[in-house]
Coordinates of N, CA, C and O in Angstrom, one line a residue:
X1 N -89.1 -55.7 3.8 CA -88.5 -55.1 2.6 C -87.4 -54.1 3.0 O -86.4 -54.1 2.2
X2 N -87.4 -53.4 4.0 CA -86.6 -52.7 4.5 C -85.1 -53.7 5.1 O -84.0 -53.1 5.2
X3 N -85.3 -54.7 5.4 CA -84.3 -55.9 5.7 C -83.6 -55.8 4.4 O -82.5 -55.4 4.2
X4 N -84.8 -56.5 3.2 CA -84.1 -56.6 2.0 C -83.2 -55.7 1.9 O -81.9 -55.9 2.0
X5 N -83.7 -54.8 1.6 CA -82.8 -53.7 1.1 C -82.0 -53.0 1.6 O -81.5 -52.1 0.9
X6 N -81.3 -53.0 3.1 CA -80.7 -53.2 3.9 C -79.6 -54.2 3.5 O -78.5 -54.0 3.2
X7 N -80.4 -55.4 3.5 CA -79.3 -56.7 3.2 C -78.2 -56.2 1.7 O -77.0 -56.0 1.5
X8 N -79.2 -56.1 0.9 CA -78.7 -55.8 -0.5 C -78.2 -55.1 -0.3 O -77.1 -55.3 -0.8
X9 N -78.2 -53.8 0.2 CA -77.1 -52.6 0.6 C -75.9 -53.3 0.8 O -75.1 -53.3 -0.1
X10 N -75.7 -54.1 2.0 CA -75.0 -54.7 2.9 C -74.1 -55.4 1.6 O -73.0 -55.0 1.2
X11 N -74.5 -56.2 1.2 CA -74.1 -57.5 0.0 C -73.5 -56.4 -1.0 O -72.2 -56.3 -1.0
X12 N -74.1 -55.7 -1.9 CA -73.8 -55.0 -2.8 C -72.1 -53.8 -1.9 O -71.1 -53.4 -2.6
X13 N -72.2 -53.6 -1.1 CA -70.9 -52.8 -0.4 C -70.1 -54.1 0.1 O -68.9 -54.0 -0.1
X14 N -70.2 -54.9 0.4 CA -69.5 -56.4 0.8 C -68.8 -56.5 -1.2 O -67.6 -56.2 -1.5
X15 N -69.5 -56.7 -1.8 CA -69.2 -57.0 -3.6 C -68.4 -55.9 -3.6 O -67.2 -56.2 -3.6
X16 N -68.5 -54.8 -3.5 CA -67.9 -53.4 -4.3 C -66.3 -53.4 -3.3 O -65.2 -53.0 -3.7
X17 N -66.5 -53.9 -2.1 CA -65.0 -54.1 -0.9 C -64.3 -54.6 -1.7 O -63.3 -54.2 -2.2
X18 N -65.0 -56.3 -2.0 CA -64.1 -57.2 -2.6 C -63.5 -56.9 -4.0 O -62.4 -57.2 -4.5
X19 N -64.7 -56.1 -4.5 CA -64.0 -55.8 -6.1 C -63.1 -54.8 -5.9 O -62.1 -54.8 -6.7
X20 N -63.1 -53.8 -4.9 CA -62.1 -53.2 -5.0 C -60.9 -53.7 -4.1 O -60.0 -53.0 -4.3
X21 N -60.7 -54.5 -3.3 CA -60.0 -55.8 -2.8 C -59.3 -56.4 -4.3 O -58.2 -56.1 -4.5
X22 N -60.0 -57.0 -5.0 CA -59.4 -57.8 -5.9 C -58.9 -57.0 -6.8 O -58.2 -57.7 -7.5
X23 N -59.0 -55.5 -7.3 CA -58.8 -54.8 -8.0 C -56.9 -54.1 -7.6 O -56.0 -53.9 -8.4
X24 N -56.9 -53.9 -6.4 CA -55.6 -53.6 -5.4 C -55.3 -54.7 -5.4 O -54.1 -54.7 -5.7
X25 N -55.6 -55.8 -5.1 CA -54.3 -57.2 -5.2 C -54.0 -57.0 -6.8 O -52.8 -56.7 -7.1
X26 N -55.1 -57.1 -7.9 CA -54.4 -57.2 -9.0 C -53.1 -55.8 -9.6 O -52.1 -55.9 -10.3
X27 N -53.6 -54.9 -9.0 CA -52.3 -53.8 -9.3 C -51.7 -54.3 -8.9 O -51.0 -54.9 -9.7
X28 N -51.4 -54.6 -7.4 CA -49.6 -55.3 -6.5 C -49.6 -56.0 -7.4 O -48.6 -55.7 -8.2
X29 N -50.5 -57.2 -7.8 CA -49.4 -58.4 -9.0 C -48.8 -57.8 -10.0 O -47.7 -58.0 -10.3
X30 N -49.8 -57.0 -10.6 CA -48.8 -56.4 -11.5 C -47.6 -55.6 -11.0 O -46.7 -55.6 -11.8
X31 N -47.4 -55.0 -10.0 CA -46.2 -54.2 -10.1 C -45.1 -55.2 -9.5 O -43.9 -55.0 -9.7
X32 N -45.5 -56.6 -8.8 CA -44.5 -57.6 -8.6 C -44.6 -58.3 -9.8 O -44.0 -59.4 -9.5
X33 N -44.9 -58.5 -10.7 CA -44.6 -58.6 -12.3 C -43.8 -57.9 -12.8 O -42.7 -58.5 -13.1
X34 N -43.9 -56.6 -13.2 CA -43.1 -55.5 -13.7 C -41.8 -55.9 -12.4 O -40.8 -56.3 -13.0
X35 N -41.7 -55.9 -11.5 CA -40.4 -55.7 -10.5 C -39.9 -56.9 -11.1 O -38.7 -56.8 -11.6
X36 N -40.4 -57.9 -11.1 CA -40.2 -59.5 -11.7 C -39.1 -59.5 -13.3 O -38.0 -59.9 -13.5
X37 N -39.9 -58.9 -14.1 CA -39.5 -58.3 -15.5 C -38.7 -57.5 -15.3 O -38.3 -57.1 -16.4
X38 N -38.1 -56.9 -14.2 CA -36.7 -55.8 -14.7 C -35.7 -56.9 -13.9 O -34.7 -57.4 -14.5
X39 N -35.9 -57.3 -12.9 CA -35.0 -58.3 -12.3 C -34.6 -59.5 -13.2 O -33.4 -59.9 -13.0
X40 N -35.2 -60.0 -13.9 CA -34.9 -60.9 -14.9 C -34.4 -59.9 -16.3 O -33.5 -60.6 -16.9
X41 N -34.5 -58.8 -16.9 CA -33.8 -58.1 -17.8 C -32.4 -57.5 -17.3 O -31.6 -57.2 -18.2
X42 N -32.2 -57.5 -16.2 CA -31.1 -57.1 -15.6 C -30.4 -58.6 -15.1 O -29.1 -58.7 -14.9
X43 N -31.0 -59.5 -14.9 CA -30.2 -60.5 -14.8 C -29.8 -61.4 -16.8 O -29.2 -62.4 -17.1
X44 N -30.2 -60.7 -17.3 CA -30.3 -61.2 -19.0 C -29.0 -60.2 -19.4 O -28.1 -60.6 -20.1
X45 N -29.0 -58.9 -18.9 CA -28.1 -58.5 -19.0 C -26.9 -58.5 -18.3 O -25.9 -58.4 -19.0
X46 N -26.8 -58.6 -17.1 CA -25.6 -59.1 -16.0 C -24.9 -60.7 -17.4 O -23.7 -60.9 -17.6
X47 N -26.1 -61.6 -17.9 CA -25.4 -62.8 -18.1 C -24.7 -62.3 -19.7 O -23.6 -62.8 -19.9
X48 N -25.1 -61.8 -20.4 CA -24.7 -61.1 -21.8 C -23.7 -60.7 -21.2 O -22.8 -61.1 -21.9
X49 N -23.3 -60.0 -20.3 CA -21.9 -59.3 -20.1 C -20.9 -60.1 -19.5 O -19.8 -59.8 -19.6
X50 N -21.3 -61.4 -18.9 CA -20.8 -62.4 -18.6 C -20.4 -62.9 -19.9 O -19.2 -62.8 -20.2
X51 N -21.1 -63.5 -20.5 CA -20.9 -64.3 -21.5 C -19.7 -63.4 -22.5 O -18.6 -63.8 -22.9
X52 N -20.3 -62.1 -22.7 CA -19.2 -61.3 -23.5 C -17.5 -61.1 -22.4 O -16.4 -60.6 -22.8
X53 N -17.5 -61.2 -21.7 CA -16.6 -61.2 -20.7 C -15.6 -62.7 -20.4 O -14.4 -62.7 -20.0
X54 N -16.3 -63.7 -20.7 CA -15.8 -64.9 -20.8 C -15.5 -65.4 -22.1 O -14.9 -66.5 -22.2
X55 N -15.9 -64.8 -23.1 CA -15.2 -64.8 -24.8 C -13.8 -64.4 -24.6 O -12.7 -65.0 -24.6
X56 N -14.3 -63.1 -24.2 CA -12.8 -62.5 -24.4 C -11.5 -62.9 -23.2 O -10.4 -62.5 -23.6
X57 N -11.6 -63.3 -22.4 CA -11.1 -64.6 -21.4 C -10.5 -65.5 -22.5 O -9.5 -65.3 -23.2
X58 N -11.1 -66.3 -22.6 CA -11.2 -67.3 -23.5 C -10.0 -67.0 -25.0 O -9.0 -67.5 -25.4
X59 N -10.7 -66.1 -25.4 CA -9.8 -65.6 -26.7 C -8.3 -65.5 -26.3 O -7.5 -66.2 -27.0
X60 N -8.1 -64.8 -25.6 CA -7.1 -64.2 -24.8 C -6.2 -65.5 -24.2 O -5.0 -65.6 -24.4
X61 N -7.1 -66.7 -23.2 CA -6.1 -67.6 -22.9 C -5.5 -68.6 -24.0 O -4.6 -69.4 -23.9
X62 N -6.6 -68.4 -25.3 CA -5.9 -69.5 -26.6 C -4.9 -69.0 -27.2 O -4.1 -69.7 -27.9
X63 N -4.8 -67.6 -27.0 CA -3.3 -66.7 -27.6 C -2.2 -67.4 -26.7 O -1.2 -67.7 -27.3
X64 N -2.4 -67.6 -25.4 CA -1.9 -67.2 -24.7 C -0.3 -68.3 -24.8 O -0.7 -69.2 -25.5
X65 N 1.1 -68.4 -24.5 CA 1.6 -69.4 -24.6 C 1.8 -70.0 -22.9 O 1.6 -69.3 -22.0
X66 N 2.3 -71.1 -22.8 CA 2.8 -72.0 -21.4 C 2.9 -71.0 -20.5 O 2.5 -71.2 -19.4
X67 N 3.4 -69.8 -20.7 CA 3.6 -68.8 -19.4 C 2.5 -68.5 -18.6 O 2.4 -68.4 -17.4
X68 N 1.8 -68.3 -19.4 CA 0.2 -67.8 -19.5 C -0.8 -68.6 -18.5 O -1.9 -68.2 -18.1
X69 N -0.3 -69.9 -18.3 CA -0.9 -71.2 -17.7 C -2.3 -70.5 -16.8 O -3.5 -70.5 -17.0
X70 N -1.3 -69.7 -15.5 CA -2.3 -69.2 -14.4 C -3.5 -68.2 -15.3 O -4.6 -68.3 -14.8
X71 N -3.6 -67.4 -16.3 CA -4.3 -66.7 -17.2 C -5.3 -67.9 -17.5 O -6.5 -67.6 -17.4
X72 N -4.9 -69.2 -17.8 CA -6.0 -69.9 -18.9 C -7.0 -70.5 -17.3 O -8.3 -70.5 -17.4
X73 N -6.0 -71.1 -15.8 CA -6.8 -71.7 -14.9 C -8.1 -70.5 -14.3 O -9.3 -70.7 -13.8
X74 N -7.4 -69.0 -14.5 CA -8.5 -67.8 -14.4 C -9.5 -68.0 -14.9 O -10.6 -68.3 -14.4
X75 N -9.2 -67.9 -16.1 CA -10.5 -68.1 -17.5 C -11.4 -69.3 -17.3 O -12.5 -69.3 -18.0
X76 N -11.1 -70.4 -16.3 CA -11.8 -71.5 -16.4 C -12.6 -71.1 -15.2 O -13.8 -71.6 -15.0
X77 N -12.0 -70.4 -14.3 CA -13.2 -70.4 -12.7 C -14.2 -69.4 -13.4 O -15.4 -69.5 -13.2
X78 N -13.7 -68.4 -14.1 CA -14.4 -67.4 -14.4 C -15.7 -68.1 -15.2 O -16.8 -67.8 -14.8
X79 N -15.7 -68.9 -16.3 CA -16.1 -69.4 -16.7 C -17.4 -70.5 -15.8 O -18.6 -70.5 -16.0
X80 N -16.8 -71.1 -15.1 CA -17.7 -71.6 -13.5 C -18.7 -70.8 -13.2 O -19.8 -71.1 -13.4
X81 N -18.3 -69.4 -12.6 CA -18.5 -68.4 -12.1 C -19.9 -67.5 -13.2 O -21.0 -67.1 -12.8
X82 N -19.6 -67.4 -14.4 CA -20.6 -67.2 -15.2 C -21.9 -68.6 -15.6 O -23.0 -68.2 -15.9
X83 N -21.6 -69.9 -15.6 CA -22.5 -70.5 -15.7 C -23.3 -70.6 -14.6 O -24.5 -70.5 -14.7
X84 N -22.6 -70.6 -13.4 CA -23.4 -70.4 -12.3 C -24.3 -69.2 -12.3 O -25.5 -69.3 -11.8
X85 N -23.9 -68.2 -12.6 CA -24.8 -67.2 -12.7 C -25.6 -67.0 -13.6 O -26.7 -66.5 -13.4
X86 N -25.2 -67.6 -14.6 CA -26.7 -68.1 -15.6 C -27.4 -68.2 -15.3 O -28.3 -67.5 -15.1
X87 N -27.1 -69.9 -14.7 CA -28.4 -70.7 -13.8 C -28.9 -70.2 -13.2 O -30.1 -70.5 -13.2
X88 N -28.6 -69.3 -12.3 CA -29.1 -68.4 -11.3 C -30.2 -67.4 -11.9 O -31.4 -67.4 -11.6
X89 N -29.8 -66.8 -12.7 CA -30.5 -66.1 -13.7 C -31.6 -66.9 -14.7 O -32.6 -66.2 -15.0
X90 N -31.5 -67.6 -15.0 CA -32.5 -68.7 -15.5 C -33.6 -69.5 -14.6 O -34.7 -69.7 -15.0
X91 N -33.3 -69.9 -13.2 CA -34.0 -70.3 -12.2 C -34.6 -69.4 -12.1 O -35.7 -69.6 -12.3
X92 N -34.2 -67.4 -11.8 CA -35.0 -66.3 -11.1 C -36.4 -66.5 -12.6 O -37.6 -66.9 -12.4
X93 N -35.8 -66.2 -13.8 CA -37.0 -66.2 -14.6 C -37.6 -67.1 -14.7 O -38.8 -66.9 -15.0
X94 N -37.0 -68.7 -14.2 CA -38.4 -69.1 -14.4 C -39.4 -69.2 -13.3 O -40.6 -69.5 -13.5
X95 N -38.9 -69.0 -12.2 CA -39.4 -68.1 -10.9 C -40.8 -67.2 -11.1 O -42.0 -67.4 -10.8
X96 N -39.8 -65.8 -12.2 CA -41.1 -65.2 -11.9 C -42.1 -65.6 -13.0 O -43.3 -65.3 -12.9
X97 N -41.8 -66.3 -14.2 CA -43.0 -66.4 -15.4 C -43.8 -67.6 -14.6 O -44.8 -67.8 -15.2
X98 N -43.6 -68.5 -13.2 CA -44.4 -69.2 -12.5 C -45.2 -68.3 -12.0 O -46.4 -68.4 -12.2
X99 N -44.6 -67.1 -10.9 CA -45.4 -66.4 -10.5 C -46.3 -65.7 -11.2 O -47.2 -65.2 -10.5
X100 N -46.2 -65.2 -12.7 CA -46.9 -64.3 -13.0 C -48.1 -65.3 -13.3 O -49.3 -65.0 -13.1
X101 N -47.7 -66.4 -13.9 CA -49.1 -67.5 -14.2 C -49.9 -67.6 -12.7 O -51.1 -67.4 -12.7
X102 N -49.3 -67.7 -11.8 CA -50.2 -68.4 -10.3 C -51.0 -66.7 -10.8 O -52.2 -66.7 -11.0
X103 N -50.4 -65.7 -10.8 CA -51.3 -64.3 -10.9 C -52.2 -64.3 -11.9 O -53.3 -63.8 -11.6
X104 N -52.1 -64.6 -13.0 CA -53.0 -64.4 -13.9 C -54.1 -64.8 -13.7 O -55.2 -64.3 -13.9
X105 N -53.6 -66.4 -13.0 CA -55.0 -67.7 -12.9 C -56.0 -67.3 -11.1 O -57.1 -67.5 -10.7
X106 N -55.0 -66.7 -10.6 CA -55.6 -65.9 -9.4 C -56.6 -64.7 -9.9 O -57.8 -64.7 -9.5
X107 N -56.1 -63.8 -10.6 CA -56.8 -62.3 -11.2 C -58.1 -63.4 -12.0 O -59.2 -63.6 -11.4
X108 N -57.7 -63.9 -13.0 CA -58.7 -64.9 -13.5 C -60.2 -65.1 -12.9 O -61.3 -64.6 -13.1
X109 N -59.7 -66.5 -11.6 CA -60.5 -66.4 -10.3 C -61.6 -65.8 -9.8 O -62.8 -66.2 -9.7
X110 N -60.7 -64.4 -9.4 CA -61.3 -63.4 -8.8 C -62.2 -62.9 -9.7 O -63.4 -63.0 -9.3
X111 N -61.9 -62.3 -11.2 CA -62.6 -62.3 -11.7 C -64.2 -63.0 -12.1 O -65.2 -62.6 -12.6
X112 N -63.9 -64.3 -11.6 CA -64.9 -64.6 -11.8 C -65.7 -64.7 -11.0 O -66.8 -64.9 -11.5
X113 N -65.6 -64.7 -9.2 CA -66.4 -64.2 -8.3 C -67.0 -63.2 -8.4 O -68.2 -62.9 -8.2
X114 N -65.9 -62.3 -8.7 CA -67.0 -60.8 -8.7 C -68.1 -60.8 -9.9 O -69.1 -60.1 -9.9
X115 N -67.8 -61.4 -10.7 CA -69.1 -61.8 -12.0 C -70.0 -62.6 -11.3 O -71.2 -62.2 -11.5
X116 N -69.9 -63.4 -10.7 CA -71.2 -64.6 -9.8 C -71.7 -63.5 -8.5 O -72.9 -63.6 -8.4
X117 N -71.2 -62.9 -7.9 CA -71.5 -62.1 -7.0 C -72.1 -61.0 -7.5 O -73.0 -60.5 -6.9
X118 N -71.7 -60.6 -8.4 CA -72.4 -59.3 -9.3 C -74.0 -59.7 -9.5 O -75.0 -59.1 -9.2
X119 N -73.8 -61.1 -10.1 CA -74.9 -61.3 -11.1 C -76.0 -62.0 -9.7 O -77.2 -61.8 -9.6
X120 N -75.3 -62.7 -8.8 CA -76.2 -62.7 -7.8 C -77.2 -61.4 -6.9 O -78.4 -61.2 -6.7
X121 N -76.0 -60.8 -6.4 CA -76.7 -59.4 -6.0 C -78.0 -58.5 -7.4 O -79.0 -57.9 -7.1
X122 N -77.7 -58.8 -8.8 CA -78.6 -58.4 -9.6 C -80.0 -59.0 -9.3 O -81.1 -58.5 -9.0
X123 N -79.4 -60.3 -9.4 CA -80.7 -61.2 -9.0 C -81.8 -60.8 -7.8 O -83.0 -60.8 -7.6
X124 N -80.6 -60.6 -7.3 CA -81.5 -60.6 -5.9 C -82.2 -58.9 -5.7 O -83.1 -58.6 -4.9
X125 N -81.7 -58.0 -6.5 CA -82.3 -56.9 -6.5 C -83.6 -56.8 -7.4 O -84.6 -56.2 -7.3
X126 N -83.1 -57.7 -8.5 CA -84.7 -58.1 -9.2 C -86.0 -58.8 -8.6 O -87.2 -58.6 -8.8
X127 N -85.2 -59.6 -7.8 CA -86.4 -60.6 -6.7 C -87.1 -58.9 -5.5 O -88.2 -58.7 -5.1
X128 N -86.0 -58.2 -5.2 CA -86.9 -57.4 -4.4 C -87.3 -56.3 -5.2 O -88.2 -55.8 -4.6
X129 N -87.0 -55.4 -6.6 CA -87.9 -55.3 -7.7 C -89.9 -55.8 -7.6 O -90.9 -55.2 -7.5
X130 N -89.7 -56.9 -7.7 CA -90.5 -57.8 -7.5 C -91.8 -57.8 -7.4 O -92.8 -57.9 -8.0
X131 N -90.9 -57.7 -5.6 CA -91.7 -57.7 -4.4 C -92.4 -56.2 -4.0 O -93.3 -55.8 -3.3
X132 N -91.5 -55.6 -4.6 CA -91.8 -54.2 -4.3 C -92.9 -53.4 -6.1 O -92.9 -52.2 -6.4
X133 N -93.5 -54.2 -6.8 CA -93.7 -54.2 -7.7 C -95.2 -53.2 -7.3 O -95.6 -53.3 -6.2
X134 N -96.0 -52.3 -8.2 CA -97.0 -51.8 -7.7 C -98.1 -53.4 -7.9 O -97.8 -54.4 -8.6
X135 N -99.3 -53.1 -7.0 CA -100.8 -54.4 -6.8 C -99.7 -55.3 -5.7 O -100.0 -56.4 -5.1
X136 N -98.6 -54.8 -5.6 CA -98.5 -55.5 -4.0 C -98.6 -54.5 -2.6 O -98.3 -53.3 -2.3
X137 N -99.2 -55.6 -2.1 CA -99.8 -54.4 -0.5 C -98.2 -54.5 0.5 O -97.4 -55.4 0.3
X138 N -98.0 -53.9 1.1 CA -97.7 -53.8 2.2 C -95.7 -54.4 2.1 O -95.0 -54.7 3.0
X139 N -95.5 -54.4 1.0 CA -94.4 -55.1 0.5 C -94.0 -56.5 0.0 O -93.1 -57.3 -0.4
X140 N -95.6 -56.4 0.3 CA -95.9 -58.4 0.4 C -95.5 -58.9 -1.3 O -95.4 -58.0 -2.1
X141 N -95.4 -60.3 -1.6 CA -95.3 -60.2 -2.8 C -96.9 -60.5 -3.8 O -97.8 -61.1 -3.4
X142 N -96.9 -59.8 -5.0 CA -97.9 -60.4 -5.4 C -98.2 -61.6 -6.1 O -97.5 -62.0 -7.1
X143 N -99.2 -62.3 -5.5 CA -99.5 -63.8 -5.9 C -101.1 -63.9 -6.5 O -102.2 -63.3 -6.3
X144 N -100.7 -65.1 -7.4 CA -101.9 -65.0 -8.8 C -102.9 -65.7 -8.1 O -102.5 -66.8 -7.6
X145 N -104.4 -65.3 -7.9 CA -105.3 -66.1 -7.8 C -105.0 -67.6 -8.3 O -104.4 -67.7 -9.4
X146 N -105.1 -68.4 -7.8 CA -105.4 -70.2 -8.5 C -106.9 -69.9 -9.2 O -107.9 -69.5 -8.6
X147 N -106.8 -70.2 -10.5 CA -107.4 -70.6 -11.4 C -108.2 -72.0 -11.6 O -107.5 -73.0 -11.3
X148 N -109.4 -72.3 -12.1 CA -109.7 -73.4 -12.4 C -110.6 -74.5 -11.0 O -111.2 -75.5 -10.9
X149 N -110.1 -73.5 -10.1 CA -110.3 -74.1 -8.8 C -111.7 -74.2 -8.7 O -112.3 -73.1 -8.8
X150 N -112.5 -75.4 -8.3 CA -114.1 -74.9 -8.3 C -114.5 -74.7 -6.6 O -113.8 -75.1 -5.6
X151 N -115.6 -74.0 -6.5 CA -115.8 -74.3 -5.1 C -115.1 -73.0 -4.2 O -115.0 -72.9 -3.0
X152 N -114.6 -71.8 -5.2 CA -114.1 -70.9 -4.5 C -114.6 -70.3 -4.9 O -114.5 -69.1 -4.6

């Protein structure tokens, strides 16, 4: 009984490591979430200033007359130069809304070990409950006479 309860000590601090294990991975995901979420709002905004930046390019080279030629070939790399950075910006987000799913369904997971491990460690403190119940000797468990039996 002293094993048991020993063990269960052991199991139940092994549970409480992991849950607080799984509890510190889940903060990091979130703060690589949140870092995730400003890196993609600052790339949402880098491309909005792009995009408002290549309007007015644009505006400016349709004014522009035949002189202007090298102005309109600007406006077109520039233009390169912002879709590419879209894309780039659109790849990172979808980057991190993958990672935040792989995180969720990981926290998820975890969660649900430490629920099967919880409920097993209960269990098993009920089985040594049990055993340790009073009309048992010696830690032993108590067992019901067999009934019906003749001859005893």
């Amino acid at each position: 009984t002293e094993q048991h309860a020993a063990e269960l000590a052991r199991m139940n601090a092994a549970i409480e490591a992991d849950r607080a294990r799984h509890q510190q991975e889940a903060e990091q995901l979130r703060a690589e979430l949140a870092d995730q979420k400003t890196a993609n709002q600052a790339a949402t905004a880098d491309r909005d200033q792009v995009r408002a930046e290549l309007a007015t390019v644009k505006a400016k080279a349709e004014a522009a007359d035949q002189t202007h030629q090298d102005q309109r070939k600007s406006a077109a790399q520039e233009a390169h130069r912002a879709a590419e950075h879209m894309t780039k910006a659109q790849a990172e987000r979808d980057r991190a809304r993958q990672e935040a799913s792989t995180a969720r369904e990981e926290a998820a997971k975890l969660r649900g070990q430490v629920e099967a491990l919880q409920t097993q460690a209960a269990d098993q403190l009920r089985a040594l409950a049990m055993r340790q119940a009073p009309g048992a000797e010696d830690g032993q468990p108590v067992t019901k006479t067999a009934k019906g039996k003749k001859g005893e």
